């Protein structure tokens, strides 16, 4: 276990959903956390990142920054999802190495895994099959950053550059605009609007049978803070997920139950649905001693409460 009193942590992406949930976690108060905004630290500019690291001298980096979005956004802007995430990843990793930072937590993505795999995906399956085309650019950037961490470790065994690979995340500070959001926040917005406008039905892309693993963002924040505290015990790569998934239909039904929407669902079979299933193996996570706390309904309830507060502002 690390001596918390001496740790200065640079958190990239502090204004994003994952970063803000980390900052909300009570354990973060035990650390000296640097949380620069994008105007204070431009992660797309290597010299800027290198100078910042050299000046601030963090003991650890948590790289949670990224350009993120749902299926529509990834299809619409594949170049930005590839280049921006690649530049942010490599600049942060290489600048940390140049500054002598020995401990690094890189956040990967379940998009790094092969498409159309029916069983739970283990950490050794990265680069073993074709990626899902609808978010390939984002996935490639995350894979390269992960491999860069591992290449550096192969050249310098004093480094501990590790990657946590979360399943899909939803929760407080999420993006709810369907043009930019992931599945769960998009459903929350659509179903809420349907209730307010008294619409008789809500459209679902595909037939609703595709399965997804979504974890409440507060749980991910808890896992990350536990990784900071017990860093030496964290594997080189480790999935962070639930170990079970739900169908798209399940997510719509749960959101409708929480919101109180009683209309019907209709299916548009012409729309893309992405991977049929994306489930992470959590064998390493269980061995490490961590399990997510929030049920789907409990997480949706907290997310909807946050959504309503945002609408009022």
XYZ file of C-alpha atoms in Angstrom:
313
model
C 0.000 0.000 0.000
C 1.298 3.447 -0.911
C 1.951 6.231 1.587
C -0.994 8.499 0.792
C 0.501 11.522 2.533
C 3.257 11.798 -0.089
C 1.258 11.194 -3.256
C 0.571 13.933 -5.761
C -1.772 12.715 -8.501
C -2.321 14.277 -11.903
C -5.877 13.505 -13.025
C -6.453 14.151 -16.718
C -10.033 14.602 -17.829
C -11.023 15.991 -14.446
C -14.004 17.831 -15.973
C -15.349 14.708 -17.722
C -17.787 12.163 -16.341
C -15.177 9.728 -15.002
C -12.953 12.512 -13.670
C -15.791 14.274 -11.850
C -16.941 11.025 -10.270
C -13.379 10.423 -9.079
C -13.286 13.900 -7.539
C -16.612 13.182 -5.811
C -15.185 10.083 -4.136
C -14.387 10.698 -0.444
C -11.020 8.901 -0.653
C -9.675 11.518 -3.068
C -9.332 14.013 -0.204
C -6.353 12.067 1.138
C -4.290 12.996 -1.929
C -2.858 16.105 -3.522
C -4.797 16.009 -6.793
C -3.871 18.141 -9.771
C -6.960 18.632 -11.935
C -6.088 21.068 -14.725
C -8.751 22.135 -17.207
C -8.151 21.833 -20.946
C -7.272 25.534 -21.043
C -4.627 24.997 -18.356
C -3.227 21.842 -19.934
C -3.696 21.048 -23.617
C -3.217 17.291 -23.857
C -3.083 17.533 -27.646
C 0.191 19.510 -27.390
C 3.119 17.354 -26.271
C 5.349 20.260 -25.269
C 2.584 21.671 -23.085
C 2.118 18.328 -21.342
C 5.856 17.775 -20.936
C 6.397 21.201 -19.374
C 3.431 20.729 -17.035
C 4.702 17.348 -15.827
C 8.216 18.683 -15.311
C 6.933 21.650 -13.320
C 4.302 19.900 -11.193
C 6.207 16.616 -10.643
C 3.267 14.268 -9.979
C 3.959 10.951 -8.262
C 1.176 9.249 -10.211
C -0.987 9.940 -13.243
C -4.585 8.814 -13.753
C -5.313 9.247 -17.452
C -9.096 9.597 -17.660
C -9.239 12.194 -20.448
C -10.681 11.349 -23.827
C -13.043 12.302 -26.590
C -16.003 10.050 -25.886
C -19.430 9.552 -27.400
C -22.016 7.060 -28.516
C -22.469 5.169 -31.753
C -23.821 8.146 -33.719
C -20.902 10.387 -32.751
C -18.286 7.718 -33.496
C -19.763 7.049 -36.945
C -19.989 10.781 -37.682
C -16.438 11.752 -36.593
C -14.088 8.741 -36.834
C -11.002 10.879 -37.540
C -11.390 12.969 -34.384
C -12.093 9.903 -32.243
C -8.899 8.292 -33.511
C -6.517 11.246 -33.608
C -7.642 13.154 -30.506
C -7.615 10.081 -28.277
C -4.332 8.859 -29.732
C -2.642 12.228 -29.217
C -3.960 12.627 -25.670
C -2.876 9.122 -24.757
C 0.626 9.133 -26.159
C 1.363 12.708 -25.048
C 0.333 11.952 -21.468
C 2.205 8.649 -21.283
C 5.407 9.896 -22.894
C 5.433 13.142 -20.897
C 4.957 11.196 -17.668
C 7.879 8.949 -18.592
C 10.061 11.937 -19.470
C 9.222 13.520 -16.084
C 10.204 10.384 -14.193
C 6.671 9.402 -13.136
C 6.820 5.752 -12.081
C 3.135 5.014 -11.470
C 0.497 5.464 -14.151
C -3.140 4.344 -14.371
C -4.363 4.347 -17.955
C -8.075 3.946 -18.621
C -8.779 1.751 -21.608
C -12.155 0.729 -23.020
C -14.108 -2.443 -23.681
C -14.152 -1.261 -27.327
C -10.581 -2.590 -27.481
C -11.886 -6.157 -27.649
C -12.870 -8.107 -30.791
C -16.407 -7.817 -32.112
C -18.979 -10.628 -32.119
C -17.548 -12.555 -29.188
C -20.304 -14.327 -27.281
C -18.439 -15.114 -24.063
C -16.895 -12.846 -21.446
C -13.711 -11.239 -22.775
C -10.474 -11.578 -20.817
C -7.604 -9.101 -20.787
C -5.412 -11.212 -23.102
C -7.935 -10.913 -25.956
C -6.885 -7.417 -27.034
C -5.606 -7.540 -30.650
C -6.940 -11.049 -31.230
C -9.735 -10.187 -33.680
C -11.552 -7.595 -35.787
C -12.787 -4.496 -33.991
C -16.356 -3.203 -34.124
C -16.388 -0.818 -37.154
C -18.763 1.717 -35.571
C -16.157 2.755 -32.964
C -12.938 1.430 -34.493
C -11.058 4.744 -34.382
C -11.646 5.210 -30.664
C -10.711 1.583 -30.018
C -7.461 1.818 -31.989
C -6.386 4.887 -30.013
C -7.064 3.108 -26.718
C -5.169 0.005 -27.861
C -2.111 2.007 -28.920
C -1.999 3.880 -25.611
C -2.259 0.612 -23.694
C 0.498 -1.013 -25.719
C 2.673 2.097 -25.331
C 2.423 1.729 -21.544
C 3.478 -1.906 -21.869
C 6.323 -1.157 -24.300
C 7.764 1.388 -21.889
C 7.583 -1.160 -19.097
C 9.449 -3.687 -21.262
C 12.274 -1.177 -21.654
C 12.282 0.086 -18.050
C 11.239 -2.345 -15.318
C 11.166 0.413 -12.699
C 7.915 1.662 -14.243
C 4.440 0.553 -13.230
C 2.209 1.713 -16.082
C -1.064 -0.170 -15.781
C -4.356 -0.165 -17.682
C -7.845 -0.526 -16.250
C -10.389 -1.549 -18.895
C -13.886 -0.483 -17.818
C -17.111 -1.752 -19.287
C -19.572 0.880 -20.519
C -20.257 3.570 -17.918
C -23.264 5.739 -17.128
C -24.233 8.034 -14.273
C -23.788 11.511 -12.859
C -22.164 14.055 -15.204
C -23.064 11.991 -18.266
C -23.973 13.410 -21.697
C -27.692 13.021 -22.345
C -27.973 14.517 -25.822
C -28.660 11.510 -28.124
C -26.346 13.007 -30.770
C -23.363 12.542 -28.437
C -24.445 10.135 -25.691
C -24.005 6.447 -24.992
C -26.915 4.039 -24.770
C -28.132 4.480 -21.175
C -28.135 8.311 -20.959
C -29.714 8.448 -24.419
C -32.480 6.139 -23.202
C -33.028 8.281 -20.096
C -33.424 11.381 -22.263
C -35.679 9.711 -24.857
C -37.990 8.095 -22.317
C -38.238 11.255 -20.203
C -39.122 13.292 -23.271
C -41.695 10.695 -24.310
C -43.354 10.934 -20.904
C -43.365 14.744 -20.849
C -44.723 14.962 -24.407
C -47.188 12.106 -23.756
C -45.869 10.120 -26.701
C -47.439 6.708 -27.164
C -44.181 4.985 -28.162
C -40.388 5.200 -28.046
C -38.159 3.997 -30.894
C -35.430 1.414 -30.284
C -32.629 0.878 -32.806
C -32.518 -2.767 -33.926
C -34.614 -5.429 -32.241
C -33.411 -4.718 -28.701
C -31.710 -8.078 -28.189
C -28.107 -6.802 -28.349
C -26.532 -7.101 -24.912
C -24.429 -4.524 -23.094
C -22.639 -4.276 -19.741
C -23.164 -0.838 -18.188
C -21.742 0.048 -14.767
C -22.648 3.057 -12.641
C -19.838 5.634 -12.796
C -19.615 5.869 -9.002
C -18.553 2.227 -8.945
C -15.775 2.871 -11.459
C -14.548 5.793 -9.352
C -14.439 3.500 -6.324
C -12.418 0.896 -8.241
C -9.957 3.547 -9.448
C -9.424 4.953 -5.963
C -8.883 1.436 -4.628
C -6.314 0.933 -7.401
C -4.491 4.058 -6.225
C -4.396 2.803 -2.651
C -3.393 -0.773 -3.495
C -1.481 0.025 -6.659
C 1.195 -2.668 -6.402
C -1.468 -5.403 -6.444
C -3.122 -4.149 -9.651
C -2.374 -6.386 -12.683
C -0.777 -4.935 -15.817
C -4.230 -4.969 -17.468
C -7.457 -5.465 -15.559
C -11.086 -5.350 -16.608
C -13.440 -3.386 -14.368
C -17.032 -4.451 -14.847
C -20.054 -6.264 -13.485
C -19.516 -9.728 -14.922
C -23.079 -9.769 -16.266
C -24.971 -7.864 -18.921
C -28.487 -6.849 -19.982
C -30.285 -6.594 -23.297
C -31.077 -3.211 -24.810
C -34.721 -4.050 -24.120
C -33.855 -4.512 -20.438
C -32.329 -1.030 -20.267
C -35.386 0.549 -21.877
C -37.748 -1.318 -19.541
C -35.746 -0.390 -16.425
C -35.552 3.284 -17.398
C -39.281 3.322 -18.180
C -39.991 1.785 -14.773
C -37.865 4.382 -12.961
C -39.339 7.309 -14.907
C -42.901 6.024 -14.867
C -43.381 5.825 -18.636
C -46.135 3.413 -19.687
C -46.028 3.705 -23.492
C -44.903 1.129 -26.035
C -41.569 0.454 -27.723
C -41.213 0.217 -31.506
C -38.202 -1.116 -33.410
C -36.274 0.384 -36.321
C -34.426 -2.557 -37.853
C -32.627 -0.312 -40.387
C -30.463 1.378 -37.732
C -26.956 0.157 -36.677
C -26.718 -1.575 -33.294
C -22.965 -2.212 -32.937
C -21.681 -5.413 -31.362
C -24.208 -8.124 -30.509
C -22.646 -8.572 -27.095
C -19.820 -6.956 -25.139
C -19.209 -8.577 -21.758
C -16.005 -8.437 -19.716
C -14.449 -11.244 -17.736
C -13.925 -10.104 -14.145
C -11.875 -13.041 -12.871
C -8.845 -10.830 -12.199
C -11.058 -8.164 -10.654
C -12.549 -10.682 -8.219
C -9.100 -12.024 -7.360
C -8.060 -8.445 -6.648
C -10.961 -8.256 -4.205
C -13.433 -5.802 -5.727
C -17.094 -6.015 -6.784
C -19.429 -3.298 -8.060
C -22.086 -2.126 -5.588
C -24.919 -0.581 -7.627
C -27.728 -2.585 -9.201
C -29.022 -1.421 -12.576
C -32.183 0.082 -11.093
C -30.324 1.851 -8.275
C -27.845 3.333 -10.743
C -30.619 4.455 -13.101
C -32.462 6.101 -10.211
C -29.403 8.153 -9.243
C -28.744 9.011 -12.867
C -32.317 10.175 -13.439
C -32.214 12.327 -10.305
C -29.085 14.010 -11.671
C -30.707 14.403 -15.116
C -33.729 16.174 -13.617
C -31.509 18.568 -11.671
C -29.607 19.403 -14.862
C -32.871 20.192 -16.672
C -33.761 22.705 -13.967
C -30.532 24.682 -14.359
